[in-house]
Short mmCIF file of C-alpha atoms and ligand atoms in Angstrom, two decimals:
data_model
loop_
_atom_site.label_atom_id
_atom_site.label_comp_id
_atom_site.label_asym_id
_atom_site.label_seq_id
_atom_site.Cartn_x
_atom_site.Cartn_y
_atom_site.Cartn_z
CA UNK A 1 14.25 114.83 165.52
CA UNK A 2 17.16 117.02 164.56
CA UNK A 3 18.19 120.67 164.78
CA UNK A 4 18.46 121.45 161.07
CA UNK A 5 15.48 123.70 160.45
CA UNK A 6 14.64 126.75 158.34
CA UNK A 7 14.77 130.05 160.20
CA UNK A 8 13.69 133.11 158.26
CA UNK A 9 13.95 131.16 155.02
CA UNK A 10 17.50 129.96 155.66
CA UNK A 11 18.39 126.40 156.61
CA UNK A 12 20.22 126.47 159.92
CA UNK A 13 22.20 124.09 162.05
CA UNK A 14 20.79 125.05 165.44
CA UNK A 15 21.09 128.85 165.28
CA UNK A 16 23.75 129.12 162.61
CA UNK A 17 22.78 129.65 158.97
CA UNK A 18 24.48 127.07 156.77
CA UNK A 19 25.04 129.67 154.05
CA UNK A 20 27.19 131.63 156.52
CA UNK A 21 29.33 128.57 157.26
CA UNK A 22 29.62 127.95 153.51
CA UNK A 23 30.89 131.51 152.99
CA UNK A 24 33.45 130.99 155.73
CA UNK A 25 34.78 127.46 155.10
CA UNK A 26 33.83 126.81 151.49
CA UNK A 27 32.00 123.78 150.17
CA UNK A 28 31.54 120.89 150.47
CA UNK A 29 31.57 120.41 154.25
CA UNK A 30 29.96 118.30 156.92
CA UNK A 31 28.23 119.99 159.81
CA UNK A 32 27.13 118.37 163.06
CA UNK A 33 24.66 119.64 165.62
CA UNK A 34 25.70 119.33 169.26
CA UNK A 35 22.08 119.54 170.45
CA UNK A 36 21.09 116.68 168.14
CA UNK A 37 23.98 114.49 169.24
CA UNK A 38 23.11 115.17 172.86
CA UNK A 39 19.44 114.54 172.32
CA UNK A 40 20.04 111.22 170.58
CA UNK A 41 22.42 110.08 173.27
CA UNK A 42 20.00 111.04 176.02
CA UNK A 43 17.04 109.32 174.33
CA UNK A 44 19.09 106.15 173.95
CA UNK A 45 20.30 106.28 177.57
CA UNK A 46 16.76 106.97 178.79
CA UNK A 47 15.48 103.90 176.92
CA UNK A 48 17.91 101.77 178.90
CA UNK A 49 17.34 103.35 182.29
CA UNK A 50 17.13 100.79 185.06
CA UNK A 51 19.79 98.61 183.45
CA UNK A 52 23.42 98.65 184.54
CA UNK A 53 24.39 99.95 181.10
CA UNK A 54 27.49 101.48 179.53
CA UNK A 55 26.77 103.16 176.21
CA UNK A 56 29.87 102.92 174.08
CA UNK A 57 29.46 105.18 171.06
CA UNK A 58 30.58 103.36 167.91
CA UNK A 59 33.52 105.50 166.88
CA UNK A 60 33.60 104.06 163.37
CA UNK A 61 30.28 105.76 162.59
CA UNK A 62 31.75 109.21 163.29
CA UNK A 63 35.25 109.40 164.65
CA UNK A 64 35.68 113.15 164.90
CA UNK A 65 37.33 113.79 168.27
CA UNK A 66 35.04 116.74 169.04
CA UNK A 67 31.99 114.54 168.38
CA UNK A 68 33.35 111.78 170.62
CA UNK A 69 34.17 114.37 173.29
CA UNK A 70 30.67 115.86 173.11
CA UNK A 71 29.25 112.41 173.85
CA UNK A 72 31.91 111.53 176.43
CA UNK A 73 30.90 114.67 178.34
CA UNK A 74 27.45 113.10 178.71
CA UNK A 75 28.95 109.90 180.07
CA UNK A 76 29.37 107.90 176.87
CA UNK A 77 32.09 105.33 176.45
CA UNK A 78 33.48 104.27 173.09
CA UNK A 79 33.43 101.18 170.91
CA UNK A 80 36.58 101.16 168.79
CA UNK A 81 37.61 98.83 165.99
CA UNK A 82 41.24 99.81 165.38
CA UNK A 83 44.29 101.13 167.16
CA UNK A 84 43.64 104.47 165.47
CA UNK A 85 40.11 104.69 166.84
CA UNK A 86 41.44 103.74 170.27
CA UNK A 87 43.80 106.73 170.09
CA UNK A 88 40.94 109.01 169.08
CA UNK A 89 38.74 107.82 171.95
CA UNK A 90 41.53 108.39 174.47
CA UNK A 91 42.30 111.83 172.99
CA UNK A 92 38.63 112.70 173.29
CA UNK A 93 38.82 111.99 177.00
CA UNK A 94 36.86 108.75 177.10
CA UNK A 95 37.80 106.85 180.25
CA UNK A 96 39.66 103.63 179.30
CA UNK A 97 37.33 101.66 181.54
CA UNK A 98 34.51 102.70 179.20
CA UNK A 99 36.22 101.56 176.00
CA UNK A 100 35.40 98.30 174.21
CA UNK A 101 37.78 97.10 171.51
CA UNK A 102 35.93 95.18 168.78
CA UNK A 103 36.94 94.06 165.31
CA UNK A 104 37.76 90.90 163.45
CA UNK A 105 41.44 91.50 162.70
CA UNK A 106 43.13 93.16 165.66
CA UNK A 107 46.90 92.87 165.40
CA UNK A 108 49.24 91.99 168.27
CA UNK A 109 50.38 95.63 168.36
CA UNK A 110 46.79 96.88 168.61
CA UNK A 111 46.00 94.34 171.31
CA UNK A 112 49.06 95.43 173.28
CA UNK A 113 48.04 99.10 172.99
CA UNK A 114 44.57 98.25 174.27
CA UNK A 115 45.96 96.30 177.23
CA UNK A 116 48.39 99.09 178.08
CA UNK A 117 45.57 101.63 177.92
CA UNK A 118 43.51 99.48 180.30
CA UNK A 119 40.36 99.23 178.21
CA UNK A 120 37.19 97.79 179.75
CA UNK A 121 37.19 94.74 177.51
CA UNK A 122 38.47 93.34 174.26
CA UNK A 123 35.88 91.47 172.22
CA UNK A 124 37.41 88.35 170.76
CA UNK A 125 36.20 87.15 167.38
CA UNK A 126 38.22 84.00 166.70
CA UNK A 127 40.37 81.37 168.39
CA UNK A 128 43.60 82.52 166.70
CA UNK A 129 42.89 85.99 168.05
CA UNK A 130 42.30 84.53 171.51
CA UNK A 131 45.66 82.78 171.35
CA UNK A 132 47.38 85.94 170.17
CA UNK A 133 45.85 87.97 173.00
CA UNK A 134 46.93 85.36 175.54
CA UNK A 135 50.52 85.65 174.31
CA UNK A 136 50.44 89.47 174.35
CA UNK A 137 48.92 89.57 177.84
CA UNK A 138 51.55 87.14 179.17
CA UNK A 139 54.33 89.25 177.67
CA UNK A 140 52.96 92.37 179.31
CA UNK A 141 52.26 90.51 182.56
CA UNK A 142 48.60 91.50 182.65
CA UNK A 143 45.28 89.75 182.45
CA UNK A 144 43.10 90.60 179.47
CA UNK A 145 39.40 91.08 180.17
CA UNK A 146 37.51 89.73 177.20
CA UNK A 147 34.03 89.40 175.82
CA UNK A 148 33.47 86.58 173.37
CA UNK A 149 31.75 87.84 170.25
CA UNK A 150 29.18 85.30 169.26
CA UNK A 151 27.74 85.05 165.78
CA UNK A 152 24.12 84.13 166.47
CA UNK A 153 23.42 83.24 162.82
CA UNK A 154 20.35 85.42 162.37
CA UNK A 155 19.36 87.40 159.32
CA UNK A 156 19.27 91.10 160.20
CA UNK A 157 17.43 91.78 156.91
CA UNK A 158 19.50 94.82 156.14
CA UNK A 159 21.81 95.68 153.23
CA UNK A 160 24.09 92.71 152.42
CA UNK A 161 27.23 94.80 152.92
CA UNK A 162 26.30 95.71 156.50
CA UNK A 163 24.83 92.47 157.81
CA UNK A 164 27.23 90.80 160.24
CA UNK A 165 25.35 88.13 162.16
CA UNK A 166 24.86 85.40 159.57
CA UNK A 167 26.77 82.15 159.83
CA UNK A 168 28.50 82.97 156.55
CA UNK A 169 29.76 86.39 157.75
CA UNK A 170 33.33 86.83 158.97
CA UNK A 171 32.30 88.09 162.39
CA UNK A 172 32.36 86.38 165.78
CA UNK A 173 32.40 82.77 166.87
CA UNK A 174 29.61 80.50 165.67
CA UNK A 175 27.08 80.33 168.45
CA UNK A 176 27.16 76.52 168.37
CA UNK A 177 30.87 76.60 169.28
CA UNK A 178 30.78 79.53 171.67
CA UNK A 179 30.44 77.40 174.79
CA UNK A 180 33.54 75.39 174.01
CA UNK A 181 35.61 78.47 173.14
CA UNK A 182 34.45 80.33 176.26
CA UNK A 183 35.51 77.39 178.44
CA UNK A 184 38.83 77.28 176.63
CA UNK A 185 39.32 81.02 177.18
CA UNK A 186 38.61 80.65 180.89
CA UNK A 187 41.44 78.13 181.17
CA UNK A 188 43.93 80.18 179.15
CA UNK A 189 46.76 82.10 180.78
CA UNK A 190 46.34 85.87 180.69
CA UNK A 191 42.68 85.70 179.67
CA UNK A 192 39.66 86.52 181.80
CA UNK A 193 36.37 86.03 179.95
CA UNK A 194 33.67 88.16 181.55
CA UNK A 195 30.86 87.90 179.07
CA UNK A 196 29.43 87.65 175.58
CA UNK A 197 29.16 90.18 172.77
CA UNK A 198 27.07 90.35 169.62
CA UNK A 199 26.46 92.78 166.78
CA UNK A 200 24.25 91.47 163.99
CA UNK A 201 24.32 94.32 161.51
CA UNK A 202 23.58 97.96 160.90
CA UNK A 203 20.54 99.98 159.85
CA UNK A 204 18.10 97.33 161.12
CA UNK A 205 14.58 98.33 160.13
CA UNK A 206 12.83 95.92 162.47
CA UNK A 207 13.49 94.45 165.88
CA UNK A 208 12.65 90.79 165.28
CA UNK A 209 16.24 89.84 164.32
CA UNK A 210 17.27 91.13 167.75
CA UNK A 211 14.65 88.85 169.37
CA UNK A 212 16.17 85.79 167.71
CA UNK A 213 19.70 86.80 168.60
CA UNK A 214 18.77 87.67 172.19
CA UNK A 215 17.20 84.21 172.66
CA UNK A 216 20.40 82.52 171.56
CA UNK A 217 22.55 84.71 173.78
CA UNK A 218 20.27 84.07 176.71
CA UNK A 219 20.43 80.31 176.20
CA UNK A 220 24.17 80.51 175.99
CA UNK A 221 24.41 82.44 179.27
CA UNK A 222 22.33 79.75 180.96
CA UNK A 223 24.42 76.84 179.70
CA UNK A 224 27.72 78.61 180.47
CA UNK A 225 26.59 79.35 183.99
CA UNK A 226 25.31 75.80 184.45
CA UNK A 227 28.86 74.75 183.65
CA UNK A 228 30.23 76.97 186.42
CA UNK A 229 31.53 79.66 184.04
CA UNK A 230 30.99 83.28 185.08
CA UNK A 231 29.08 85.53 182.67
CA UNK A 232 28.93 89.03 184.11
CA UNK A 233 28.58 91.24 181.07
CA UNK A 234 26.62 91.28 177.83
CA UNK A 235 27.53 93.54 174.94
CA UNK A 236 24.61 93.81 172.54
CA UNK A 237 26.40 95.86 169.88
CA UNK A 238 24.66 98.53 167.81
CA UNK A 239 22.55 98.34 164.69
CA UNK A 240 19.35 100.33 165.26
CA UNK A 241 18.16 101.81 161.98
CA UNK A 242 17.26 105.45 161.43
CA UNK A 243 14.91 107.12 158.96
CA UNK A 244 16.66 108.36 155.84
CA UNK A 245 13.43 109.68 154.37
CA UNK A 246 12.51 106.74 152.14
CA UNK A 247 10.89 104.39 154.66
CA UNK A 248 7.20 103.80 154.33
CA UNK A 249 6.79 102.58 157.90
CA UNK A 250 8.12 104.38 160.96
CA UNK A 251 11.18 102.58 162.29
CA UNK A 252 11.32 101.14 165.79
CA UNK A 253 13.23 103.55 168.01
CA UNK A 254 15.38 103.30 171.10
CA UNK A 255 12.33 103.04 173.41
CA UNK A 256 11.04 99.87 171.75
CA UNK A 257 14.54 98.47 171.57
CA UNK A 258 15.04 99.17 175.28
CA UNK A 259 11.81 97.31 176.08
CA UNK A 260 13.04 94.24 174.22
CA UNK A 261 16.42 94.36 175.90
CA UNK A 262 14.86 94.64 179.34
CA UNK A 263 12.39 91.84 178.65
CA UNK A 264 15.19 89.54 177.56
CA UNK A 265 17.97 90.38 179.99
CA UNK A 266 16.74 92.17 183.13
CA UNK A 267 16.74 89.00 185.20
CA UNK A 268 20.28 87.90 184.32
CA UNK A 269 22.09 90.35 186.60
CA UNK A 270 24.61 91.27 183.90
CA UNK A 271 26.34 94.55 183.26
CA UNK A 272 25.18 95.63 179.81
CA UNK A 273 27.18 97.29 177.05
CA UNK A 274 25.66 98.97 173.99
CA UNK A 275 27.49 100.19 170.92
CA UNK A 276 25.15 102.54 169.06
CA UNK A 277 26.63 104.49 166.18
CA UNK A 278 24.21 105.47 163.45
CA UNK A 279 21.28 106.09 165.79
CA UNK A 280 23.35 108.69 167.67
CA UNK A 281 25.24 110.40 164.85
CA UNK A 282 23.23 109.79 161.67
CA UNK A 283 20.63 112.51 161.93
CA UNK A 284 23.05 114.82 163.72
CA UNK A 285 24.97 115.64 160.57
CA UNK A 286 24.45 116.93 157.05
CA UNK A 287 26.66 117.50 154.06
CA UNK A 288 26.46 120.93 152.45
CA UNK A 289 27.31 121.23 148.77
CA UNK A 290 27.08 123.83 146.04
CA UNK A 291 25.59 123.39 142.60
CA UNK A 292 28.33 123.85 139.99
CA UNK A 293 26.21 123.39 136.88
CA UNK A 294 22.67 122.62 135.92
CA UNK A 295 22.98 120.37 132.90
CA UNK A 296 20.04 119.57 130.75
CA UNK A 297 20.71 116.13 129.32
CA UNK A 298 18.84 114.35 126.54
CA UNK A 299 16.46 112.65 128.92
CA UNK A 300 17.49 113.93 132.34
CA UNK A 301 18.34 117.12 134.16
CA UNK A 302 21.53 116.87 136.16
CA UNK A 303 22.54 118.95 139.12
CA UNK A 304 26.29 118.69 139.14
CA UNK A 305 27.37 119.53 142.67
CA UNK A 306 30.78 120.01 144.26
CA UNK A 307 30.39 117.07 146.68
CA UNK A 308 30.96 113.61 145.31
CA UNK A 309 31.08 109.94 146.15
CA UNK A 310 34.49 110.42 147.75
CA UNK A 311 32.90 112.80 150.29
CA UNK A 312 29.76 110.74 150.98
CA UNK A 313 30.02 107.23 149.67
CA UNK A 314 26.80 105.69 151.00
CA UNK A 315 24.67 106.24 147.89
CA UNK A 316 27.23 104.61 145.59
CA UNK A 317 28.31 101.90 148.03
CA UNK A 318 24.99 100.86 149.57
CA UNK A 319 22.49 102.38 147.14
CA UNK A 320 21.52 104.47 150.13
CA UNK A 321 18.79 107.09 150.00
CA UNK A 322 19.49 110.54 151.45
CA UNK A 323 17.06 113.43 151.54
CA UNK A 324 18.40 116.46 149.71
CA UNK A 325 17.00 119.89 150.48
CA UNK A 326 17.61 123.44 149.35
CA UNK A 327 19.33 125.73 151.80
CA UNK A 328 17.02 128.57 150.85
CA UNK A 329 13.54 127.61 151.92
CA UNK A 330 11.30 127.10 148.90
CA UNK A 331 8.35 129.45 148.88
CA UNK A 332 4.81 128.32 148.13
CA UNK A 333 4.31 128.37 144.39
CA UNK A 334 8.01 127.94 143.54
CA UNK A 335 8.51 125.68 140.55
CA UNK A 336 10.16 122.32 141.04
CA UNK A 337 12.04 120.11 138.62
CA UNK A 338 13.22 116.54 138.51
CA UNK A 339 16.96 116.11 138.83
CA UNK A 340 19.70 113.56 139.11
CA UNK A 341 22.08 114.99 141.68
CA UNK A 342 25.60 113.93 140.77
CA UNK A 343 29.19 114.73 141.72
CA UNK A 344 32.11 115.60 139.45
CA UNK A 345 33.88 112.23 139.76
CA UNK A 346 34.47 110.23 136.62
CA UNK A 347 32.20 107.32 137.52
CA UNK A 348 28.51 106.85 136.90
CA UNK A 349 28.27 105.56 140.48
CA UNK A 350 28.95 109.12 141.60
CA UNK A 351 25.25 109.83 141.91
CA UNK A 352 23.49 111.01 145.06
CA UNK A 353 20.00 110.46 143.73
CA UNK A 354 18.08 109.91 140.53
CA UNK A 355 14.92 111.62 139.30
CA UNK A 356 14.37 113.51 142.52
CA UNK A 357 11.91 116.37 142.62
CA UNK A 358 13.57 119.51 144.00
CA UNK A 359 12.81 123.20 143.92
CA UNK A 360 14.14 124.57 140.62
CA UNK A 361 17.89 125.08 140.98
CA UNK A 362 20.51 127.37 139.54
CA UNK A 363 24.29 127.22 139.55
CA UNK A 364 25.72 128.56 142.80
CA UNK A 365 22.82 127.35 144.96
CA UNK A 366 23.53 125.46 148.13
CA UNK A 367 21.99 122.07 148.93
CA UNK A 368 22.05 119.96 152.07
CA UNK A 369 22.30 116.19 151.97
CA UNK A 370 20.58 115.12 155.15
CA UNK A 371 21.27 112.30 157.59
CA UNK A 372 24.95 112.25 156.77
CA UNK A 373 26.39 112.30 160.28
CA UNK A 374 27.15 108.57 160.41
CA UNK A 375 29.34 106.71 157.91
CA UNK A 376 29.82 109.98 156.05
CA UNK A 377 33.04 111.87 156.83
CA UNK A 378 34.64 108.71 158.24
CA UNK A 379 34.44 107.03 154.85
CA UNK A 380 35.52 110.05 152.85
CA UNK A 381 38.55 109.72 150.62
CA UNK A 382 40.55 111.90 148.27
CA UNK A 383 39.69 109.96 145.09
CA UNK A 384 40.25 112.05 141.96
CA UNK A 385 42.75 114.09 144.00
CA UNK A 386 39.98 115.97 145.67
CA UNK A 387 40.59 117.78 148.95
CA UNK A 388 39.41 115.85 152.03
CA UNK A 389 36.07 117.26 153.13
CA UNK A 390 36.13 119.30 156.38
CA UNK A 391 33.87 118.90 159.40
CA UNK A 392 32.18 121.66 161.38
CA UNK A 393 30.52 121.37 164.79
CA UNK A 394 27.72 123.74 165.75
CA UNK A 395 26.55 124.49 169.28
CA UNK A 396 23.73 127.00 169.59
CA UNK A 397 24.89 130.13 167.79
CA UNK A 398 28.55 129.03 167.68
CA UNK A 399 30.41 126.89 165.24
CA UNK A 400 33.95 125.60 164.86
CA UNK A 401 35.85 123.75 162.16
CA UNK A 402 36.70 120.49 163.92
CA UNK A 403 38.56 118.94 160.99
CA UNK A 404 40.06 121.31 158.50
CA UNK A 405 39.94 120.64 154.81
CA UNK A 406 42.98 118.62 153.76
CA UNK A 407 43.97 120.59 150.69
CA UNK A 408 45.35 119.21 147.47
CA UNK A 409 48.76 120.68 148.46
CA UNK A 410 48.66 118.56 151.65
CA UNK A 411 47.99 115.47 149.57
CA UNK A 412 50.81 116.21 147.16
CA UNK A 413 53.17 116.85 150.08
CA UNK A 414 53.08 113.23 151.26
CA UNK A 415 54.32 111.88 147.94
CA UNK A 416 57.97 111.61 147.05
CA UNK A 417 59.88 110.55 143.96
CA UNK A 418 62.22 107.56 143.81
CA UNK A 419 65.83 108.43 142.95
CA UNK A 420 65.48 107.10 139.39
CA UNK A 421 62.71 109.53 138.53
CA UNK A 422 64.20 112.67 139.96
C1 PLP B 501 29.55 99.12 163.22
C2 PLP B 501 29.46 98.55 164.59
C3 PLP B 501 28.62 99.11 165.55
C4 PLP B 501 27.71 100.30 165.26
O1 PLP B 501 26.67 99.98 164.41
P1 PLP B 501 25.49 101.04 164.14
O2 PLP B 501 24.64 100.35 163.15
O3 PLP B 501 26.11 102.26 163.61
O4 PLP B 501 24.80 101.26 165.43
C5 PLP B 501 28.61 98.57 166.81
N1 PLP B 501 29.39 97.51 167.14
C6 PLP B 501 30.22 96.94 166.24
C7 PLP B 501 31.05 95.80 166.66
C8 PLP B 501 30.28 97.43 164.95
O5 PLP B 501 31.09 96.86 164.06
#
């Protein structure tokens, strides 16, 4: 459910017509719906009611400070994977005691920043990282609260580039060694292990991989406790999939996920941490773009639009499907055509979709690429010296630019010439 609907023939974000925003800020741009963000957060929280749960929004899925703040106002914490994301979460007003610091390559500087900020816990992904954190904590004279990220070696059956819980992936500590490493952590100076963490992948289309992972985590809790080691918290990561419009079967939602979590963990008496990203932000955002040309090729019709793979990289990177709709509501009886929707970048990979049936288009028309609120703007670049796409947040009848377009002039400004070329 989202709040991007036609009103009087015009596609709106809540009560704001997207064409009006396009006139004001230009295209392309991302737009997020506050009501959708809030709804998704509340549905997720509701599914976990009864658990002692902290919902730490995965900042890497959408790191706009206004988006994080919108969620923090509802009680969300943050899951961050870099020192930069930590800064964003703090700027957004997320309480440090609701911030989890995850990631496979945290540097000593980042670890020190997290300890100084007083984050809830740092999830440790390797023994060298554990040793580094111990040193940093000793230097600062503090004790680091850690979760041990376990790699449960299950196949999340999602896209290869976003699966993280296989034995061969770079993430976490092999579950067969987790006991030993946890015991080692407990004996280390400056380290206080409070629990386990897992995250097996993103855009999971079924829940059975969670079942397998949960069983392994549960077993591990039992053996750690039998050894006299305290396990007070469990961080189950994120990963719930969302409909992008191409799924044949309805996807399991937060309610079914919550049932599974409760069935597996209710009796363990642990504080629970969740790190949803996509399921909160994905359907809460769209990318608006304008048709530059309609090009009739030898065998295909191309809609060449002013957004490209640098603005939304998911189709080219993950072969991801995104629904694309016209911003003017098609009327009954309107003709449709089959198009490849492509950007202006000089790569064939710069293609949003192939042979898609759309209402017949003309240059100047506006289109919306749906379900672009997660892993959209955060992955945008300036490839081909294109301006960095702006972000707009809507709330009811109001909207605000929450990240301005970084213009080409801004990009050129950060370059300088060496003396020998002046
Ligand atoms: C990416 C990531 C998430 C969020 O994943 P979603 O699929 O967007 O829910 C959560 N936790 C960690 C550690 C991650 O790397």
